Coordinates of C-alpha atoms and ligand atoms in Angstrom, one line a residue:
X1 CA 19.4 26.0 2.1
X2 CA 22.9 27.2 0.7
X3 CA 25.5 24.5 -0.5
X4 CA 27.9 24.7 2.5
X5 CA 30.9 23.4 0.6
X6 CA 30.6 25.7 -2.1
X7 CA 30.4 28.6 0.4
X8 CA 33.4 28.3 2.3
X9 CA 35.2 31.6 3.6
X10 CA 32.0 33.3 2.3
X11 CA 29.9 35.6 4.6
X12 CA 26.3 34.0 4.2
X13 CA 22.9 34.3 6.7
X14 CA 21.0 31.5 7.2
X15 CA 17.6 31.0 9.3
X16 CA 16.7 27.8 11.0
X17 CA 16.1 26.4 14.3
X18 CA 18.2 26.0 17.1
X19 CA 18.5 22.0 17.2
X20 CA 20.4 22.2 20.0
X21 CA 22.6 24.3 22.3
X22 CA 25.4 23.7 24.2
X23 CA 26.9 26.0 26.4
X24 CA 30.7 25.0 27.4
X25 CA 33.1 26.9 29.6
X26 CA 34.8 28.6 26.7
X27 CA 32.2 27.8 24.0
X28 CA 29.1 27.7 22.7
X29 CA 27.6 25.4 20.4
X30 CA 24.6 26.0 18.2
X31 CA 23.1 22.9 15.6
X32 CA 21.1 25.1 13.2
X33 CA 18.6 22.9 11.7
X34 CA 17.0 24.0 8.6
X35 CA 15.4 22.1 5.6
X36 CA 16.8 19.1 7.6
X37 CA 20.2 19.9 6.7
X38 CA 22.3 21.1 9.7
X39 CA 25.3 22.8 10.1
X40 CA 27.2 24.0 13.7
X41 CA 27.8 27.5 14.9
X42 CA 30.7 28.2 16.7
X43 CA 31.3 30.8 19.5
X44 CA 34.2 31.6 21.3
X45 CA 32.9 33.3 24.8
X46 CA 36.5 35.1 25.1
X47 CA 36.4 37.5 21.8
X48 CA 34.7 40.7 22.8
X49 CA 33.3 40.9 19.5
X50 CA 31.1 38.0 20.5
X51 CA 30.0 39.2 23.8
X52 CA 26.2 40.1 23.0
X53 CA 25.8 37.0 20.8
X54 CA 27.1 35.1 24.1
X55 CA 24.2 37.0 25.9
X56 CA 21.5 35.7 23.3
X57 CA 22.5 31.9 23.3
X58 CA 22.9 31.9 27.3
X59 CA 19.1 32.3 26.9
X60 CA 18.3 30.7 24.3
X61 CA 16.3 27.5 24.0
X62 CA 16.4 24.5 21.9
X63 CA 13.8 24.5 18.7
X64 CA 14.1 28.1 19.1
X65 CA 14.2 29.8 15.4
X66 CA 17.3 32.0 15.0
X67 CA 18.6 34.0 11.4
X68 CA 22.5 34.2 11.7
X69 CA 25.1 35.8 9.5
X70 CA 28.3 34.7 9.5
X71 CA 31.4 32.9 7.5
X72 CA 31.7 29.4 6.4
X73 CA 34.8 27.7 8.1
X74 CA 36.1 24.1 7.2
X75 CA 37.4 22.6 10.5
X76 CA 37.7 19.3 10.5
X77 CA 37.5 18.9 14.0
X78 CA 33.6 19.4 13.4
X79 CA 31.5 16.3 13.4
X80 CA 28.8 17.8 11.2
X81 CA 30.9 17.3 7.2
X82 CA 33.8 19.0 8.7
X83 CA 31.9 22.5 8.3
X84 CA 30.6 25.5 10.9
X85 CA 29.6 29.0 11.0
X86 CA 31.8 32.1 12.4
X87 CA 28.5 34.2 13.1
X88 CA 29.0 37.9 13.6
X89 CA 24.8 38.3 14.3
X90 CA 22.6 36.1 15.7
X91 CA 19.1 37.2 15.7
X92 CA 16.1 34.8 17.8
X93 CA 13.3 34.7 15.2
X94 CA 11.1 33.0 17.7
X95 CA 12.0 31.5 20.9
X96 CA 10.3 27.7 21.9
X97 CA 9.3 27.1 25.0
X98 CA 12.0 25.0 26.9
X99 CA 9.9 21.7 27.0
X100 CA 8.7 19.8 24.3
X101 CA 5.7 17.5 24.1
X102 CA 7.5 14.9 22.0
X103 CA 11.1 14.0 21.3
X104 CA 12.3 14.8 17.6
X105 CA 15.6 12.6 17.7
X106 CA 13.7 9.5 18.9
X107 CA 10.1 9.0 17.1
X108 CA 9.7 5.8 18.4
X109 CA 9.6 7.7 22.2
X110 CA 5.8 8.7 21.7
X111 CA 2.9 6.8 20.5
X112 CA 1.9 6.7 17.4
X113 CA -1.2 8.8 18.5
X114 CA 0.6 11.3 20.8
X115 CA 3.1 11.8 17.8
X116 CA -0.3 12.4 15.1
X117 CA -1.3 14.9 18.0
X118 CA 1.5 16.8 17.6
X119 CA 2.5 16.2 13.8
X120 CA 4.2 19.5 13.4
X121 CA 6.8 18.3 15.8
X122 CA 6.8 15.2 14.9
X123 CA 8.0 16.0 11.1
X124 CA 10.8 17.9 12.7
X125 CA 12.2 14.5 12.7
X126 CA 14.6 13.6 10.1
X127 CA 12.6 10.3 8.9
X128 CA 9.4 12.0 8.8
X129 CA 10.5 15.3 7.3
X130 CA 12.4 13.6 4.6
X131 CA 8.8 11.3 3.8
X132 CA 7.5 14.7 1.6
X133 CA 11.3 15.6 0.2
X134 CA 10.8 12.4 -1.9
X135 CA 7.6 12.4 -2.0
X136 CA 7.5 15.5 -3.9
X137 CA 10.2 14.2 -6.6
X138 CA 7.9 10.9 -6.6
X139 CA 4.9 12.5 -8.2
X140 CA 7.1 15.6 -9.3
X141 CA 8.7 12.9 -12.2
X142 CA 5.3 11.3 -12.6
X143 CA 4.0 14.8 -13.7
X144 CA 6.6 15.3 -15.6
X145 CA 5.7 12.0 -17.5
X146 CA 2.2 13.2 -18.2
X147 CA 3.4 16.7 -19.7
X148 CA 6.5 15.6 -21.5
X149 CA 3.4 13.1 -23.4
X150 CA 0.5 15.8 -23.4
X151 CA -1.7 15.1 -21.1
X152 CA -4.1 17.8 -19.8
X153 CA -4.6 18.4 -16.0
X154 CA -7.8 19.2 -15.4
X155 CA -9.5 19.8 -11.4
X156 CA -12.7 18.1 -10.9
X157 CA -15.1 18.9 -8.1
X158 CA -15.1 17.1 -4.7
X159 CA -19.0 18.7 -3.9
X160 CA -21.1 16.1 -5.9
X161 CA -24.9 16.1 -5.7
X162 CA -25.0 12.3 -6.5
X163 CA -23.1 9.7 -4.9
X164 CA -20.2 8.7 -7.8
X165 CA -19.6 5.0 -8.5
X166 CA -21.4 3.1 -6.3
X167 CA -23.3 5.1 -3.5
X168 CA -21.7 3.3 -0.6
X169 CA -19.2 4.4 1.3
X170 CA -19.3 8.3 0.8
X171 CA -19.6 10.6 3.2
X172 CA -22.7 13.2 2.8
X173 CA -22.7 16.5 3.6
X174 CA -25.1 19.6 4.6
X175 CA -25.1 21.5 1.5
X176 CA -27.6 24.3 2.2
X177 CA -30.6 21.9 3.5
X178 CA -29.8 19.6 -0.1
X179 CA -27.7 16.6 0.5
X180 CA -24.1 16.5 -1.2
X181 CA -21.5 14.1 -1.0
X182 CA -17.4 14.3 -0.8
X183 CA -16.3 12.6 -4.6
X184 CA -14.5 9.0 -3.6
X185 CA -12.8 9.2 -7.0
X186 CA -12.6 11.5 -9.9
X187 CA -14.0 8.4 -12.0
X188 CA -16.7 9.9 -13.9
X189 CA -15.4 13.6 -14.4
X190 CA -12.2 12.3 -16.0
X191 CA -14.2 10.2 -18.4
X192 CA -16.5 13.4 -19.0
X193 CA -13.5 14.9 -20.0
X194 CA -12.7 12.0 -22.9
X195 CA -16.3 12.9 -23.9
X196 CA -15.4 16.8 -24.3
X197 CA -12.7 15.6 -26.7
X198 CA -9.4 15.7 -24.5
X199 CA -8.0 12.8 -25.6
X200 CA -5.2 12.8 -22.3
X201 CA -6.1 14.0 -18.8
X202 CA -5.1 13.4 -15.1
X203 CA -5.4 14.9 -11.6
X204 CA -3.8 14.8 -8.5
X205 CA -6.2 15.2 -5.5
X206 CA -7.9 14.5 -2.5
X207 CA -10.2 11.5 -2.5
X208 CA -13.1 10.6 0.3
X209 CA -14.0 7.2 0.9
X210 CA -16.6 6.7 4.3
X211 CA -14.7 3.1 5.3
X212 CA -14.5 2.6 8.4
X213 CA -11.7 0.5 7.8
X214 CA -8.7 0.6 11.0
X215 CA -6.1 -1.1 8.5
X216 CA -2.5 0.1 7.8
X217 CA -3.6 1.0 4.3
X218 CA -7.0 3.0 4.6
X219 CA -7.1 6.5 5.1
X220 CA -10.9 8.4 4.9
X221 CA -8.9 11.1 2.4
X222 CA -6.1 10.2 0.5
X223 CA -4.5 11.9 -2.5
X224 CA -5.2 9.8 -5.3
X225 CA -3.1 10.2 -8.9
X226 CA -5.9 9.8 -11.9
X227 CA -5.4 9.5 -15.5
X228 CA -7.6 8.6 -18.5
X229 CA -6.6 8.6 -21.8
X230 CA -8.7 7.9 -25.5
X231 CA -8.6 6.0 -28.1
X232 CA -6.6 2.8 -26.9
X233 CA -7.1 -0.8 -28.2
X234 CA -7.5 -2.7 -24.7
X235 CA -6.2 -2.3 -21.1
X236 CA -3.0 -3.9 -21.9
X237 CA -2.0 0.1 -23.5
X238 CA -3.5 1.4 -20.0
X239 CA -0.9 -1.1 -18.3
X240 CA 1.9 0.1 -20.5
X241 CA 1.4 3.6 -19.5
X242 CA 1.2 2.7 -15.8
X243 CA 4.6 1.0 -15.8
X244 CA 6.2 4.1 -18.4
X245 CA 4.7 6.3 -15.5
X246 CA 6.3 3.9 -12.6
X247 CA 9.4 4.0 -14.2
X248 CA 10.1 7.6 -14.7
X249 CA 8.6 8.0 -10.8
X250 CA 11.3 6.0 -9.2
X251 CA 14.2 6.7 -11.7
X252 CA 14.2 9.8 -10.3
X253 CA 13.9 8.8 -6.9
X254 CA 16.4 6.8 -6.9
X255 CA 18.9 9.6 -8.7
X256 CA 18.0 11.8 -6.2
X257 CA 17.0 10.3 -3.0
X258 CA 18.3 6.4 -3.7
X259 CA 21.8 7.1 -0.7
X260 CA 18.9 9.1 1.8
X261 CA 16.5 6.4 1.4
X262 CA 18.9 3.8 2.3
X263 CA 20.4 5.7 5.1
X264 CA 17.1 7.0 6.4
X265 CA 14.5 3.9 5.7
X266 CA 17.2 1.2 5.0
X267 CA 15.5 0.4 1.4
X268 CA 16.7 0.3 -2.0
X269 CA 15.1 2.1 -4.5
X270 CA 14.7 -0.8 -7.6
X271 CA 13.9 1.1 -10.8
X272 CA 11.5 -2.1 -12.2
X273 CA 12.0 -3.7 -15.2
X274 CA 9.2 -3.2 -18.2
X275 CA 7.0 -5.7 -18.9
X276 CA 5.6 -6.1 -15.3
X277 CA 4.8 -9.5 -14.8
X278 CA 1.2 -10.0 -15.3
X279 CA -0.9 -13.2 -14.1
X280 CA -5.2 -13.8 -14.3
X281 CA -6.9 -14.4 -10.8
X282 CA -8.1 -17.9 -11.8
X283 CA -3.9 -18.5 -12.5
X284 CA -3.2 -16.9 -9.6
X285 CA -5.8 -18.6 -6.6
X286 CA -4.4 -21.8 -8.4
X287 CA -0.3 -20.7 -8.0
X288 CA -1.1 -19.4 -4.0
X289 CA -2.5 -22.5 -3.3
X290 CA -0.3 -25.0 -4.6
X291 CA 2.9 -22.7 -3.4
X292 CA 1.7 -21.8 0.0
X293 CA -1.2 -23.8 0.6
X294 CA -3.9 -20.7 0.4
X295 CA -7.0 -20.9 -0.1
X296 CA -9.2 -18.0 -1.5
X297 CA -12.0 -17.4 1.4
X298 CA -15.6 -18.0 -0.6
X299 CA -16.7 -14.5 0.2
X300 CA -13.7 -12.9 -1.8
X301 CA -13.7 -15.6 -4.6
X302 CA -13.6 -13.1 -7.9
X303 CA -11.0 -10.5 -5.8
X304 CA -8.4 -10.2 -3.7
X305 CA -8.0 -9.5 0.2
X306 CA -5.0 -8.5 1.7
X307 CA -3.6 -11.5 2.1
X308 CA -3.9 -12.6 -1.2
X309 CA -1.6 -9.3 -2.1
X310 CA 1.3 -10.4 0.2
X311 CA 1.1 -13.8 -1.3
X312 CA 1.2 -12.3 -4.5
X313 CA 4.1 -10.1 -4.2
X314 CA 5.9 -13.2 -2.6
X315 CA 5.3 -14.9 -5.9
X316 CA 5.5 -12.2 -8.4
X317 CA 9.3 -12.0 -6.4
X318 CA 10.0 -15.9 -6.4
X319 CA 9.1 -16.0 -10.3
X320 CA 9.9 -12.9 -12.0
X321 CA 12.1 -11.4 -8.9
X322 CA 10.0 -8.2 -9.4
X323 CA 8.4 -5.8 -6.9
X324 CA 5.1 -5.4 -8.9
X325 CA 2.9 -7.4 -10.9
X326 CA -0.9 -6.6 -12.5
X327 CA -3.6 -9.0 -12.2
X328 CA -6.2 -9.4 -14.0
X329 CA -9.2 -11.5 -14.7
X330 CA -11.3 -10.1 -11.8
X331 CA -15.1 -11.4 -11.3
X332 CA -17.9 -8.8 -12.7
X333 CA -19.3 -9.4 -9.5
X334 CA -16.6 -7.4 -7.5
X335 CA -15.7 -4.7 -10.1
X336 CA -17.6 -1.9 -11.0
X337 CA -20.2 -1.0 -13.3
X338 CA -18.2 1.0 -15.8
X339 CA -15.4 -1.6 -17.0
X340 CA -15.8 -2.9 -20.1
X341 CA -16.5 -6.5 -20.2
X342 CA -15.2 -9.1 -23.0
X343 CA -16.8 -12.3 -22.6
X344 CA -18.2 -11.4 -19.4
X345 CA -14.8 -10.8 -17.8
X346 CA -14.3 -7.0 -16.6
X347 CA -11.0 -5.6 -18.6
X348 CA -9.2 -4.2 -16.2
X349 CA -6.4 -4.9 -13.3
X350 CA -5.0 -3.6 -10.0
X351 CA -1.1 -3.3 -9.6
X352 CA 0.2 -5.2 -6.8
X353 CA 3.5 -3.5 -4.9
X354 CA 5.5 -5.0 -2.0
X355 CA 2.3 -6.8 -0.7
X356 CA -0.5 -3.9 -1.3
X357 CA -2.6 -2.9 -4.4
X358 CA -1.6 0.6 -5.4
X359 CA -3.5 1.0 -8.2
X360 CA -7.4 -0.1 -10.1
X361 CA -7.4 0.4 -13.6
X362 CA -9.6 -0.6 -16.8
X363 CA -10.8 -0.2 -20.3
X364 CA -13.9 1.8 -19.8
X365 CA -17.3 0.6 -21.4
X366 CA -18.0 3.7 -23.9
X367 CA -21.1 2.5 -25.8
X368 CA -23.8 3.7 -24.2
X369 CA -26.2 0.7 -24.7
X370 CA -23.9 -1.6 -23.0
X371 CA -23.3 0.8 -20.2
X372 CA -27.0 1.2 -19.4
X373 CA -27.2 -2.4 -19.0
X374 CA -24.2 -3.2 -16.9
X375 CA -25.5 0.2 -14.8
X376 CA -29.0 -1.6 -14.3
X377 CA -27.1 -5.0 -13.4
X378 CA -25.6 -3.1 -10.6
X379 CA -29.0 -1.7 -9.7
X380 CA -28.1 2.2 -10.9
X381 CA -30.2 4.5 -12.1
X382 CA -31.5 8.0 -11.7
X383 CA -28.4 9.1 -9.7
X384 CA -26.0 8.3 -12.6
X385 CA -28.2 9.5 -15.3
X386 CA -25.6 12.8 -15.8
X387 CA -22.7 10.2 -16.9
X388 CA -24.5 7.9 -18.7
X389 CA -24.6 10.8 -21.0
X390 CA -21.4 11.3 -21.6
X391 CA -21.9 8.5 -24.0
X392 CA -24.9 9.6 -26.1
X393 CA -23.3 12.1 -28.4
X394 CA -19.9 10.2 -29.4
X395 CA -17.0 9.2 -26.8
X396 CA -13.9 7.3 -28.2
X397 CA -12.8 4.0 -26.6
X398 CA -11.1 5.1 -23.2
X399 CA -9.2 4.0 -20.1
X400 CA -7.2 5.1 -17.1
X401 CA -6.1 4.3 -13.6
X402 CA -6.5 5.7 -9.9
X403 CA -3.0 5.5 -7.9
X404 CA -2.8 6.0 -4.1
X405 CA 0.1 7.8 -3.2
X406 CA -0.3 7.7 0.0
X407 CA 0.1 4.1 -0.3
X408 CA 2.6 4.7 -2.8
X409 CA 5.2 6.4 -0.9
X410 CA 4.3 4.3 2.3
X411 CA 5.7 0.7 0.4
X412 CA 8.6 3.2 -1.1
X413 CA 9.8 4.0 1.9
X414 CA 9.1 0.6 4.1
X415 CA 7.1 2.5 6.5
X416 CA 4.0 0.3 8.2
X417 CA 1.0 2.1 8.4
X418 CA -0.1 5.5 6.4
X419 CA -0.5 7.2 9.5
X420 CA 3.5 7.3 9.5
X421 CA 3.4 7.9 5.8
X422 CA 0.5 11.2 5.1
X423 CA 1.4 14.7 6.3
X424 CA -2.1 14.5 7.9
X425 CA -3.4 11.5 8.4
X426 CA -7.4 11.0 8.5
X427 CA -8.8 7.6 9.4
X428 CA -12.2 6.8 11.0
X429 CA -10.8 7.9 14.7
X430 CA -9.0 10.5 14.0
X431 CA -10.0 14.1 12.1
X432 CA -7.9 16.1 14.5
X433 CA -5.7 18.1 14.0
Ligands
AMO1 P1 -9.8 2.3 -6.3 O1 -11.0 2.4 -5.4 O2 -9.2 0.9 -6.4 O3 -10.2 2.7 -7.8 O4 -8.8 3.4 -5.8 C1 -7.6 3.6 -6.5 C2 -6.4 3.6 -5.6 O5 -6.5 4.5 -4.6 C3 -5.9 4.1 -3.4 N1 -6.9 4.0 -2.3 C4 -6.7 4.3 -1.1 N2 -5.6 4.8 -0.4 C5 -5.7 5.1 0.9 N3 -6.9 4.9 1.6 C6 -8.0 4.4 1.0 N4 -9.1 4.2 1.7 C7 -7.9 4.1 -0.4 N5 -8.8 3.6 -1.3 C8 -8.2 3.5 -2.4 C9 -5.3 2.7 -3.7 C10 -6.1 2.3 -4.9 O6 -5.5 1.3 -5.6 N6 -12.0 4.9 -10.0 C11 -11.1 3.9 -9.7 C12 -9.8 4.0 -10.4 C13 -9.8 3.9 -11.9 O7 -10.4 2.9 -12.3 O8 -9.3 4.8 -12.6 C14 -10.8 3.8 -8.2 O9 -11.1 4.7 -7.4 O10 -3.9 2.9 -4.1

């Protein structure tokens, strides 16, 4: 979309859709609507000149697409920055039909069902188109972080013939009478990849997990944002580059969406401070309890549930006043197979933002004896054979993290659930449309 200001007295065409049309006694009104910026279209009904442009907009509908050509005016009288359009054509593109089947000024007029049903309208509105605008910038500046420090970007297959991780909660699927799966994580193709000799890798992409979870937080696909990288000395270096990566992500959020979000979502962007404050889970059950009186239910001793996480964020904010903290410490039990372990203690963490975990990540266990071990532990075998090889013919010390950032731009934004927050939301009821 042109720069309106920097057009003005310029002939320029522009294509959108009609937002809305009024048709006065002496004048018609056109809001053109397009990349959510809008701009209004004047036509006076009494200049001859105007008379078959008059013609089109007496029949034309809102949401109808139009391309006009016309010159930039500054009238101050004009609600919409004190800027419209003198068209001289007005072409219809497409013409809507005259009813819609959801409002796009008020989202909260649907359900949030009927609005999922029709999601194309829905993003027409300005809080849910503007939910990819920053998005994209989000993981844009992420990506930018990888390159500008040479990491490779590799694609990894989501057809697996062997259940990755743990072989629960995948979903399986026909593939030519042989049973596949959909890959829940890119786990053990980004560590292949430290095994081929890339010492820095990522990739951005779908993820499948079969849990048939009806929270605010679970999707059954969601994009998750991997990296791995060699030759580090502990987890702590895998944290540093998660809050380097953090950092770049929301400086450039906040440059270039920090007055929209506020205006839009009522949030302010804070840019965090590095080092993220960091706490052990044994530290942590002890600080929730004596703070808020919680106690760690016996079947999630070792982990966290979600309402550890809020409490968490409530402390990490009362302490440090910071929106994230890492914790570590987590029981063997509840963490998989493939973290390395120092005196039986898994090293790795998940990143707690605003309340929710955004991110699992971990020094991996490279030597292959030790791996075969903790593999058997967890009662693996056959199926994982083709990574435990990875490790036979020399793999340097490695680590990496998975980021959702689904969930990611859902506690960005302030929005409650991800069905609000993904461009397509899939969840255990819902694979349409
Ligand atoms: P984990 O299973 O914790 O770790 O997933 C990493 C991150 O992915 C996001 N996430 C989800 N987002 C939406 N819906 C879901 N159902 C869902 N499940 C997970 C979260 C989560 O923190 N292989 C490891 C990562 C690693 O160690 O590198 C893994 O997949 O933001």
């Amino acid at each position: 979309m042109i720069n309106f200001k920097e057009n003005i007295g310029k002939k320029v065409t522009i294509s959108g859709f009609a937002e809305k049309v009024r048709n006065l006694q002496w004048v018609q009104f056109i809001v053109l609507r397009c990349e959510g910026k809008r701009i209004q279209i004047t036509i006076e009904k009494s200049e001859e000149k105007n008379k078959d442009m008059v013609e089109i907009v007496n029949n034309l509908t809102n949401e109808s697409t139009i391309c006009v050509t016309g010159v930039i005016n500054e009238n101050e009288k004009v609600k919409m920055g004190g800027m419209e359009l003198i068209p001289e054509e007005i072409k219809v593109t497409s013409t809507s039909y005259p009813e819609l089947p959801i409002s796009i000024t008020d989202k909260n007029a649907a359900n949030i069902d009927t609005r999922m049903d029709n999601r194309f309208i829905d993003l027409r509105n300005d809080v849910n188109f503007n939910i990819f605008k920053v998005q994209t910038e989000f993981v844009r500046a992420m990506r930018q972080y990888l390159y500008d420090n040479d990491f490779t970007e590799i694609h990894t297959p989501k057809l697996i013939g062997a259940a990755s991780e743990s072989g629960s909660e995948v979903f399986e699927v026909n593939y030519f009478g042989n049973k596949a799966y959909l890959a829940q994580s890119p786990q053990f193709y980004k560590q292949m990849a430290i095994a081929a000799g890339y010492e820095k890798v990522f990739e951005v992409a779908p993820a499948f997990r079969a849990e048939n979870s009806n929270t605010n937080r679970h999707a059954t696909e969601f994009t998750s944002f991997d990296l791995e990288f060699a030759n580090i000395n502990s987890y702590e270096d895998v944290m540093e580059v998660e809050e380097d990566l953090l950092v770049a992500g929301l400086t450039a959020v906040k440059e270039k969406y920090g007055d929209l979000i506020k205006e839009l979502y009522g949030v302010d962007v804070v840019v965090p401070t590095k080092p993220f404050p960091r706490i052990k889970l044994q530290d942590l059950y002890k600080e929730l309890n004596e703070r808020y009186g919680y106690e760690i239910p016996d079947h999630d001793i070792g982990d966290m549930n979600a309402e550890t996480e809020k409490l968490t964020s409530k402390y990490a904010m009362e302490v440090y006043g910071h929106e994230f903290i890492f914790v570590t410490g987590f029981s063997k039990a509840k963490r998989p197979f493939y973290h390395m372990r120092k005196d039986d203690v898994p090293q790795g963490y998940d990143l707690i933002w605003k309340g929710t975990e955004i991110t699992t990540g971990a020094q991996r266990e490279h030597r292959y004896d030790v791996l075969e071990a903790q593999a058997k532990e967890k009662g693996l075998g056959e199926d994982i054979k083709f990574y435990k090889d990875f490790f036979k013919y020399g793999c340097p010390p490695h680590g990496g993290f998975g980021l959702g950032i689904d969930r990611l731009t859902m506690l960005l934004l302030g929005l409650p659930s991800l069905k609000e927050t993904m461009f397509i939301f899939r969840g255990p009821n819902r694979i349409n449309p």
